[in-house]
Amino acid sequence: MNGVLMMPTCKNCHVHLDKYLKKCPLCLRRMNHNYKSSLYPDYNYNDARKNIKCKVFLFLTIIFTSVCTLINLLTIKKEPTLWFIYVLVIVFYLWVLIGHTIISRKNFGSKIHLQIFALSFLFLVIDLNSGFERWSVNIVIPIIILLGTFLISLKIATEKMFVNAYMGYVMSVIVVGFIPLILYAIGISTLFWPSSVVTLFSLLAIIGVYMFADKIFKAEFNRRFHL
Amino acid sequence: MNNWYKLDNAAKIFPAVRNETNTSIFRVSMVLTDKIQEYILRKATNIVIQRYPIFNVQLHKGTFWNYLDIKKSSIEVKKEEHYPCHPTTDGSLLRVVYFNKKISVEIFHSLTDGSGAVEFLKTLVFQYLLLKGEQIDSEDTILLPEDNIESSEIEDSYIRYYDPLFIKRAKSEKTYQLKGTEFKQRGNNTIHGTMDAQLLNEKAKEHGATITAYLITVLIYSIYRENNSYIKSRKNIVIAVPVNLRKLFPSKTLRNFFAVINVGKVVNQDVSFQDLLAEVVHQLNEKTSKKNLQNNISNNVHLEKSIWIKMVPLLIKHLFLKYSFNNLGDSKKTMTLSNLGNITLPTHMQTHVERMEIVNYPTAKSPINCGICSVNNKLTITFTRRIMETDIIRSFFSFLVKEANIDVTIESNEWGVNDAYM
């Protein structure tokens, strides 16, 4: 108790105070000293600036796309194309590219995964908005999926320790690899050979995983689908 | 040992509800007598984590449930720089931080509860002291790194003690919720009040109560006294109290195994402190009975066992869990008070430890929460808040000083104290 008597006391709250406190935490009366806290660091309150930067960019994006949309709609009689849709989808893709692919610390598989979807979406929208000549679903999207599947397979083949981590993406890309064939089957795409090449690659990926990583694949399947 | 784990029954809710105002990360700390040496602490952490493989994991999303995957990398040990229980940016579920004489372990609630976290911290500090060259014996109170890992330590004890015959939970009444002004920059302020544990125990016994019952009553009384808005509300002031189920349902599990009981009543000027205390004691005795806790376990596990619930995709489950937590859980209490009790340390280790703290994270509807633990006859009550207002906390400690005649020493991380609102 003698040790306790040496500590400063808040006369307002009648509690003893750690001598390092700048204010009484209960009533916020200032204590007169220059000691630094004994058990807690001085905090850096600047972390909020990163969040503010992101909000500023988002707000500027909203302003830019809104202005473009308005200009397009106001000049629609002179220029009867909905070009603001190109602006929207390109800006969306740039957010994915910069925010997720370049800046974020997400893993390689996640980045490739999202790039496949974002790029496919970008080209599909451009194709749809420019008369839908089907070049996106016939050629571009199958190539994007093929490249994505190839990159993930290459990563797994060269860095075997990541097999577990990437197995989810492998499974997803295998499923995605069948999408071009499904689009051909229902008549959305009209060219058979790109879809069939992608589907063949997905089938080969399944066979390769089964032959060389079947135990890991089964274990991963159990984890992801456990009830 | 496995290389992946299912989440236990209580753990399933936390990935669904965590966000910036509810990180679901709590902290247990030990303040030692000497300054911490980082390289020894890092070495101790690398040794100790081998004994607790269930804590060195990453959270993943499955199609129907989340699961935990064993990590191959080591646990990061860093000098403390952020506020307690801040959200993670790298997906880590456990972190070891230190500052001056304090070692803290911050842990995501899906891994374990307070009891499990304390076991880890005890082993960590024990190993740290051994590496420093101290002569200490575990006296069978510490899980040692060289011990075998038992399968009972990773079991989901909720499933083990599930009884299909149970009574469905009754609806609870409307509860008073605290409101306040958020700090200019989001963060958690901690205020620790340390006092003589024996003196407090004697005071509680004078009133015919345990320390937990006594402090719950002081807390309810403080909330009543300091909130003008409460007087008109006529709602219950409810304190949620996590209860360690291992005492009544024997289990060695290091994972979650607790139940939450709600204790409270409507308070007005006709209710004296003694009346309130008697009611709190009565409710605690009733709700911590084995029968009631068994019912609690069965209510919680019953949903998980339904095949229709199992087949719902994770995304939809999370929406449902979030809704349930916000409307049936978080909004049915005013504050949480978590008492880890007296922590037993080996005799020779006690001389190296000043005190312990538990930081209980605030949530969206409970902006102030309370954690209590004691070691070496020093009891520390920690209030963690994400709002500026300190009235309730001040009233609480003032009551202990003036009415209970107990000396209290206050420490704080001083987050947000320079935000001007007065």
Coordinates of C-alpha atoms in Angstrom, one line a residue, chain B residues 3-420:
Chain B
N3 CA -4.0 -30.1 -41.0
W4 CA -7.5 -28.5 -41.0
Y5 CA -10.2 -28.0 -38.4
K6 CA -13.9 -27.4 -38.5
L7 CA -15.1 -24.4 -36.4
D8 CA -16.7 -25.3 -33.1
N9 CA -20.3 -24.3 -32.4
A10 CA -19.6 -20.9 -30.8
A11 CA -16.9 -20.1 -33.3
K12 CA -19.2 -20.2 -36.3
I13 CA -20.8 -16.8 -35.6
F14 CA -17.6 -14.7 -35.4
P15 CA -16.6 -14.7 -39.1
A16 CA -20.1 -13.6 -40.0
V17 CA -20.4 -10.7 -37.6
R18 CA -16.9 -9.2 -37.5
N19 CA -16.4 -5.8 -39.0
E20 CA -14.6 -2.6 -38.0
T21 CA -16.9 -1.9 -35.0
N22 CA -16.9 -5.5 -33.9
T23 CA -13.5 -7.1 -34.6
S24 CA -14.3 -10.2 -32.5
I25 CA -10.7 -10.0 -31.3
F26 CA -10.0 -10.0 -27.6
R27 CA -6.8 -9.6 -25.7
V28 CA -5.2 -11.2 -22.6
S29 CA -2.1 -9.6 -21.2
M30 CA 0.5 -10.2 -18.5
V31 CA 2.5 -7.3 -17.0
L32 CA 5.8 -8.6 -15.9
T33 CA 8.3 -7.1 -13.5
D34 CA 11.0 -6.5 -16.2
K35 CA 11.2 -5.1 -19.6
I36 CA 10.4 -7.6 -22.4
Q37 CA 13.2 -8.7 -24.6
E38 CA 11.9 -9.2 -28.2
Y39 CA 14.3 -12.0 -29.4
I40 CA 13.6 -14.1 -26.3
L41 CA 9.8 -13.6 -26.7
R42 CA 10.0 -14.5 -30.4
K43 CA 11.9 -17.7 -29.5
A44 CA 9.4 -18.6 -26.8
T45 CA 6.5 -18.0 -29.2
N46 CA 8.0 -20.3 -31.8
I47 CA 8.4 -23.0 -29.2
V48 CA 5.0 -22.6 -27.6
I49 CA 3.0 -22.5 -30.8
Q50 CA 4.0 -26.1 -31.5
R51 CA 2.0 -27.0 -28.4
Y52 CA -1.0 -25.1 -29.6
P53 CA -1.3 -26.0 -33.3
I54 CA -5.0 -25.1 -33.2
F55 CA -4.0 -21.5 -32.8
N56 CA -1.6 -21.3 -35.7
V57 CA -4.3 -21.4 -38.4
Q58 CA -5.9 -19.4 -41.2
L59 CA -9.6 -18.9 -41.7
H60 CA -11.0 -20.1 -45.0
K61 CA -14.5 -20.0 -46.6
G62 CA -15.9 -23.4 -47.6
T63 CA -19.2 -23.8 -49.5
F64 CA -21.3 -24.5 -46.4
W65 CA -19.1 -23.6 -43.4
N66 CA -15.8 -21.7 -42.7
Y67 CA -12.9 -23.9 -41.7
L68 CA -9.4 -23.4 -40.2
D69 CA -6.3 -24.4 -42.1
I70 CA -3.0 -25.0 -40.4
K71 CA -0.4 -22.3 -41.3
K72 CA 3.1 -23.2 -42.1
S73 CA 4.5 -19.8 -41.2
S74 CA 5.3 -18.7 -37.6
I75 CA 3.3 -16.3 -35.4
E76 CA 4.4 -12.7 -35.7
V77 CA 5.8 -11.1 -32.6
K78 CA 5.8 -7.3 -32.8
K79 CA 6.2 -4.3 -30.6
E80 CA 2.8 -2.9 -29.9
E81 CA 1.8 0.1 -32.1
H82 CA -1.9 -0.1 -32.7
Y83 CA -4.8 0.2 -30.3
P84 CA -5.9 -3.1 -28.6
C85 CA -8.1 -5.5 -30.6
H86 CA -7.7 -3.5 -33.8
P87 CA -8.8 -5.3 -37.0
T88 CA -6.2 -7.4 -38.8
T89 CA -5.1 -6.5 -42.3
D90 CA -3.1 -9.7 -43.1
G91 CA -5.7 -12.3 -42.0
S92 CA -3.8 -13.4 -38.9
L93 CA -6.0 -14.8 -36.2
L94 CA -3.4 -14.6 -33.4
R95 CA -0.8 -12.0 -32.7
V96 CA 1.7 -11.6 -29.9
V97 CA 2.6 -8.0 -29.1
Y98 CA 4.7 -6.5 -26.4
F99 CA 5.4 -3.1 -24.9
N100 CA 7.8 -2.3 -22.1
K101 CA 6.9 -4.9 -19.5
K102 CA 3.7 -6.2 -21.0
I103 CA 3.1 -9.2 -23.2
S104 CA -0.3 -9.4 -24.9
V105 CA -1.9 -12.1 -27.0
E106 CA -4.7 -10.9 -29.2
I107 CA -6.8 -13.7 -30.6
F108 CA -9.8 -14.0 -32.9
H109 CA -12.7 -15.5 -31.0
S110 CA -13.3 -18.3 -33.5
L111 CA -10.1 -19.9 -32.2
T112 CA -10.8 -20.0 -28.5
D113 CA -12.4 -18.3 -25.5
G114 CA -10.8 -16.5 -22.5
S115 CA -9.8 -19.8 -20.8
G116 CA -8.0 -21.1 -23.8
A117 CA -6.3 -17.8 -24.4
V118 CA -5.1 -17.6 -20.8
E119 CA -3.6 -21.2 -21.1
F120 CA -1.6 -20.1 -24.1
L121 CA -0.4 -16.9 -22.4
K122 CA 0.6 -18.8 -19.3
T123 CA 2.7 -21.3 -21.4
L124 CA 4.2 -18.4 -23.4
V125 CA 5.3 -16.4 -20.4
F126 CA 6.5 -19.6 -18.6
Q127 CA 8.6 -20.4 -21.6
Y128 CA 9.8 -16.8 -21.9
L129 CA 11.0 -16.8 -18.3
L130 CA 12.7 -20.2 -18.8
L131 CA 14.6 -18.9 -21.8
K132 CA 15.6 -15.9 -19.7
G133 CA 17.3 -18.3 -17.3
E134 CA 14.7 -18.2 -14.5
Q135 CA 14.4 -21.3 -12.3
I136 CA 10.7 -22.1 -12.3
D137 CA 8.7 -25.3 -12.1
S138 CA 5.3 -25.6 -13.7
E139 CA 3.7 -27.3 -10.7
D140 CA 1.2 -28.9 -13.1
T141 CA -0.5 -25.5 -13.6
I142 CA 0.9 -24.9 -17.1
L143 CA 0.5 -26.8 -20.4
L144 CA 4.1 -27.4 -21.3
P145 CA 5.5 -27.3 -24.9
E146 CA 7.1 -30.8 -24.4
D147 CA 3.7 -32.3 -23.4
N148 CA 1.8 -34.4 -25.9
I149 CA -1.2 -32.8 -27.6
E150 CA -4.3 -34.6 -26.6
S151 CA -7.2 -35.0 -28.9
S152 CA -9.5 -33.8 -26.1
E153 CA -7.8 -30.4 -26.4
I154 CA -9.2 -29.9 -29.9
E155 CA -12.6 -31.4 -29.5
D156 CA -15.8 -29.4 -30.0
S157 CA -17.2 -30.0 -26.5
Y158 CA -20.6 -28.4 -27.4
I159 CA -21.2 -31.5 -29.7
R160 CA -20.0 -33.8 -27.0
Y161 CA -22.5 -32.5 -24.4
Y162 CA -25.4 -31.9 -26.8
D163 CA -28.7 -33.4 -25.5
P164 CA -31.5 -33.5 -28.1
L165 CA -34.1 -33.1 -25.3
F166 CA -34.2 -29.4 -24.4
I167 CA -36.5 -26.5 -23.9
K168 CA -36.5 -23.8 -26.5
R169 CA -35.3 -20.4 -25.4
A170 CA -37.9 -18.0 -24.2
K171 CA -38.1 -14.5 -25.7
S172 CA -36.4 -11.8 -23.8
E173 CA -37.7 -8.4 -22.9
K174 CA -36.6 -5.1 -24.3
T175 CA -33.1 -4.0 -23.2
Y176 CA -31.6 -0.6 -22.7
Q177 CA -28.8 0.1 -25.1
L178 CA -25.9 2.5 -24.5
K179 CA -25.2 5.3 -26.9
G180 CA -22.4 7.7 -27.2
T181 CA -20.1 9.8 -29.3
E182 CA -17.6 7.9 -31.4
F183 CA -13.9 9.0 -31.2
K184 CA -12.8 11.2 -34.1
Q185 CA -10.7 8.3 -35.3
R186 CA -12.1 4.9 -34.8
G187 CA -10.3 2.9 -32.0
N188 CA -10.6 1.3 -28.6
N189 CA -9.9 3.1 -25.4
T190 CA -8.9 0.9 -22.4
I191 CA -9.2 1.9 -18.8
H192 CA -7.7 -0.6 -16.2
G193 CA -8.6 -0.3 -12.6
T194 CA -6.4 -2.5 -10.3
M195 CA -7.3 -3.3 -6.7
D196 CA -6.8 -5.8 -3.9
A197 CA -8.6 -8.9 -4.8
Q198 CA -9.1 -10.2 -1.2
L199 CA -10.5 -6.9 -0.1
L200 CA -13.0 -6.9 -2.9
N201 CA -13.9 -10.5 -2.2
E202 CA -14.5 -9.6 1.5
K203 CA -16.7 -6.7 0.5
A204 CA -18.7 -8.9 -1.8
K205 CA -19.1 -11.6 0.9
E206 CA -20.3 -8.9 3.4
H207 CA -23.2 -8.4 1.0
G208 CA -23.7 -12.2 0.5
A209 CA -22.4 -12.2 -3.0
T210 CA -19.6 -13.4 -5.2
I211 CA -17.2 -10.9 -6.8
T212 CA -18.9 -11.3 -10.1
A213 CA -22.4 -10.7 -8.7
Y214 CA -21.2 -7.7 -6.8
L215 CA -19.5 -6.1 -9.7
I216 CA -22.4 -6.8 -12.0
T217 CA -24.6 -4.9 -9.5
V218 CA -22.2 -2.0 -9.3
L219 CA -22.2 -1.9 -13.1
I220 CA -26.0 -1.9 -13.4
Y221 CA -26.2 0.7 -10.7
S222 CA -23.7 2.9 -12.5
I223 CA -25.5 2.6 -15.8
Y224 CA -28.7 3.6 -14.1
R225 CA -27.2 6.6 -12.3
E226 CA -25.3 8.0 -15.2
N227 CA -27.9 7.8 -18.0
N228 CA -30.6 10.4 -17.9
S229 CA -32.1 8.8 -21.0
Y230 CA -32.6 5.5 -19.1
I231 CA -35.1 7.0 -16.7
K232 CA -37.8 7.3 -19.4
S233 CA -37.0 4.0 -21.1
R234 CA -38.2 1.5 -18.4
K235 CA -36.2 -1.2 -20.1
N236 CA -34.1 -3.8 -18.5
I237 CA -30.4 -3.0 -17.9
V238 CA -28.9 -6.3 -18.9
I239 CA -25.3 -7.5 -18.4
A240 CA -24.2 -10.5 -20.5
V241 CA -21.9 -12.8 -18.6
P242 CA -19.9 -15.5 -20.4
V243 CA -19.7 -18.6 -18.3
N244 CA -16.9 -21.2 -18.6
L245 CA -18.7 -24.5 -19.1
R246 CA -15.6 -26.6 -18.3
K247 CA -16.4 -26.3 -14.6
L248 CA -19.7 -28.1 -14.8
F249 CA -19.1 -30.1 -18.0
P250 CA -15.6 -31.6 -17.7
S251 CA -13.5 -30.8 -20.8
K252 CA -9.9 -30.2 -21.6
T253 CA -10.7 -28.4 -24.9
L254 CA -8.7 -25.4 -25.8
R255 CA -11.4 -24.2 -28.1
N256 CA -14.5 -22.3 -27.3
F257 CA -16.6 -23.8 -24.6
F258 CA -18.7 -21.1 -22.9
A259 CA -22.3 -20.0 -22.6
V260 CA -23.6 -16.5 -22.3
I261 CA -26.2 -15.7 -19.7
N262 CA -28.0 -12.4 -19.3
V263 CA -28.6 -10.9 -15.9
G264 CA -30.5 -7.7 -15.3
K265 CA -33.7 -5.9 -14.4
V266 CA -35.5 -2.6 -14.7
V267 CA -34.0 -0.2 -12.3
N268 CA -35.7 2.9 -10.8
Q269 CA -35.5 5.0 -7.6
D270 CA -37.5 2.4 -5.7
V271 CA -34.8 -0.3 -6.2
S272 CA -32.0 -0.1 -3.7
F273 CA -28.5 -1.4 -4.3
Q274 CA -29.1 -4.3 -1.9
D275 CA -32.4 -5.2 -3.7
L276 CA -30.6 -5.1 -7.0
L277 CA -27.7 -7.3 -5.6
A278 CA -30.2 -9.8 -4.3
E279 CA -31.9 -10.0 -7.7
V280 CA -28.5 -10.4 -9.5
V281 CA -27.4 -13.2 -7.1
H282 CA -30.7 -15.0 -7.6
Q283 CA -30.5 -14.7 -11.4
L284 CA -26.9 -15.8 -11.5
N285 CA -27.6 -18.8 -9.3
E286 CA -30.5 -19.8 -11.5
K287 CA -28.9 -19.3 -14.9
T288 CA -25.6 -20.9 -14.0
S289 CA -27.3 -24.1 -12.8
K290 CA -26.2 -27.2 -14.8
K291 CA -29.8 -27.7 -16.0
N292 CA -30.0 -24.2 -17.5
L293 CA -26.5 -24.4 -19.0
Q294 CA -27.3 -27.8 -20.5
N295 CA -30.3 -26.3 -22.1
N296 CA -28.2 -23.4 -23.4
I297 CA -25.8 -25.9 -25.1
S298 CA -28.6 -27.8 -26.6
N299 CA -30.3 -24.7 -28.0
N300 CA -27.1 -23.6 -29.7
V301 CA -26.1 -27.0 -31.1
H302 CA -29.6 -27.9 -32.3
L303 CA -29.6 -25.5 -35.2
E304 CA -26.2 -26.7 -36.4
K305 CA -27.3 -30.3 -36.5
S306 CA -30.2 -29.7 -38.8
I307 CA -29.5 -31.0 -42.3
W308 CA -31.5 -28.1 -43.8
I309 CA -29.3 -25.6 -42.0
K310 CA -26.2 -27.5 -43.1
M311 CA -27.1 -27.4 -46.7
V312 CA -27.6 -23.6 -46.8
P313 CA -24.6 -22.0 -48.6
L314 CA -22.2 -20.1 -46.4
L315 CA -23.1 -16.7 -47.8
I316 CA -26.7 -17.0 -46.8
K317 CA -25.8 -18.5 -43.4
H318 CA -23.7 -15.5 -42.7
L319 CA -26.6 -13.1 -43.5
F320 CA -28.8 -15.1 -41.1
L321 CA -26.1 -15.2 -38.4
K322 CA -25.5 -11.5 -38.7
Y323 CA -29.2 -10.8 -38.4
S324 CA -29.5 -13.1 -35.4
F325 CA -26.5 -11.6 -33.7
N326 CA -27.7 -8.0 -34.2
N327 CA -31.3 -8.6 -33.3
L328 CA -31.3 -11.6 -30.9
G329 CA -27.9 -11.3 -29.3
D330 CA -26.2 -7.9 -29.3
S331 CA -29.5 -6.0 -28.9
K332 CA -30.5 -8.1 -25.9
K333 CA -27.8 -6.8 -23.6
T334 CA -26.5 -3.5 -22.4
M335 CA -22.9 -4.5 -21.7
T336 CA -20.8 -7.7 -21.5
L337 CA -18.9 -8.4 -18.3
S338 CA -16.4 -11.3 -18.7
N339 CA -14.7 -12.5 -15.5
L340 CA -11.9 -15.0 -16.0
G341 CA -11.5 -15.4 -12.3
N342 CA -8.3 -16.0 -10.4
I343 CA -5.5 -17.2 -12.6
T344 CA -3.2 -19.8 -10.9
L345 CA 0.5 -19.5 -11.6
P346 CA 3.4 -21.6 -10.4
T347 CA 4.9 -20.2 -7.2
H348 CA 8.2 -19.1 -8.7
M349 CA 6.5 -17.5 -11.7
Q350 CA 4.3 -15.4 -9.5
T351 CA 7.3 -13.2 -8.4
H352 CA 7.8 -12.2 -12.1
V353 CA 4.2 -11.2 -12.8
E354 CA 2.7 -8.0 -11.6
R355 CA -0.8 -8.4 -12.9
M356 CA -3.0 -9.6 -15.8
E357 CA -5.6 -7.9 -17.9
I358 CA -8.4 -9.0 -20.3
V359 CA -9.6 -6.6 -23.0
N360 CA -13.1 -7.4 -24.1
Y361 CA -13.8 -5.9 -27.5
P362 CA -16.8 -3.5 -27.9
T363 CA -19.5 -4.1 -30.5
A364 CA -21.9 -2.0 -32.5
K365 CA -24.6 -2.1 -29.8
S366 CA -22.4 -2.5 -26.8
P367 CA -19.9 0.4 -27.2
I368 CA -18.5 -0.3 -23.7
N369 CA -17.5 -3.8 -22.4
C370 CA -15.8 -5.0 -19.3
G371 CA -13.2 -7.7 -18.6
I372 CA -12.0 -8.9 -15.2
C373 CA -9.2 -11.2 -14.0
S374 CA -7.0 -11.5 -11.0
V375 CA -3.5 -12.9 -10.3
N376 CA -1.3 -12.6 -7.3
N377 CA -4.1 -11.0 -5.3
K378 CA -4.4 -8.1 -7.8
L379 CA -7.7 -7.9 -9.5
T380 CA -7.9 -5.8 -12.7
I381 CA -11.1 -4.5 -14.2
T382 CA -10.7 -3.3 -17.8
F383 CA -13.3 -1.2 -19.5
T384 CA -12.9 -1.1 -23.3
R385 CA -14.9 1.5 -25.1
R386 CA -15.2 3.0 -28.6
I387 CA -17.1 6.1 -27.4
M388 CA -15.9 9.3 -25.7
E389 CA -18.2 9.2 -22.7
T390 CA -16.7 7.9 -19.4
D391 CA -19.5 8.6 -17.0
I392 CA -20.5 5.0 -16.4
I393 CA -16.8 3.9 -15.9
R394 CA -16.2 6.9 -13.6
S395 CA -19.3 6.1 -11.5
F396 CA -18.3 2.4 -11.3
F397 CA -14.8 3.1 -9.9
S398 CA -16.1 5.9 -7.7
F399 CA -18.5 3.5 -6.1
L400 CA -15.8 1.0 -5.4
V401 CA -13.6 3.8 -3.8
K402 CA -16.3 5.6 -1.8
E403 CA -18.9 3.0 -1.0
A404 CA -16.8 -0.1 -0.9
N405 CA -13.7 1.7 0.5
I406 CA -11.4 0.0 -1.9
D407 CA -8.2 1.7 -3.3
V408 CA -8.2 1.7 -7.1
T409 CA -5.3 2.4 -9.4
I410 CA -6.1 3.5 -12.9
E411 CA -4.1 3.0 -16.1
S412 CA -5.2 3.7 -19.6
N413 CA -4.0 3.6 -23.2
E414 CA -5.5 7.1 -23.6
W415 CA -6.9 6.6 -27.0
G416 CA -9.0 9.5 -28.1
V417 CA -8.5 11.5 -24.9
N418 CA -7.6 14.6 -26.9
D419 CA -10.8 14.5 -28.9
A420 CA -12.5 17.7 -27.6

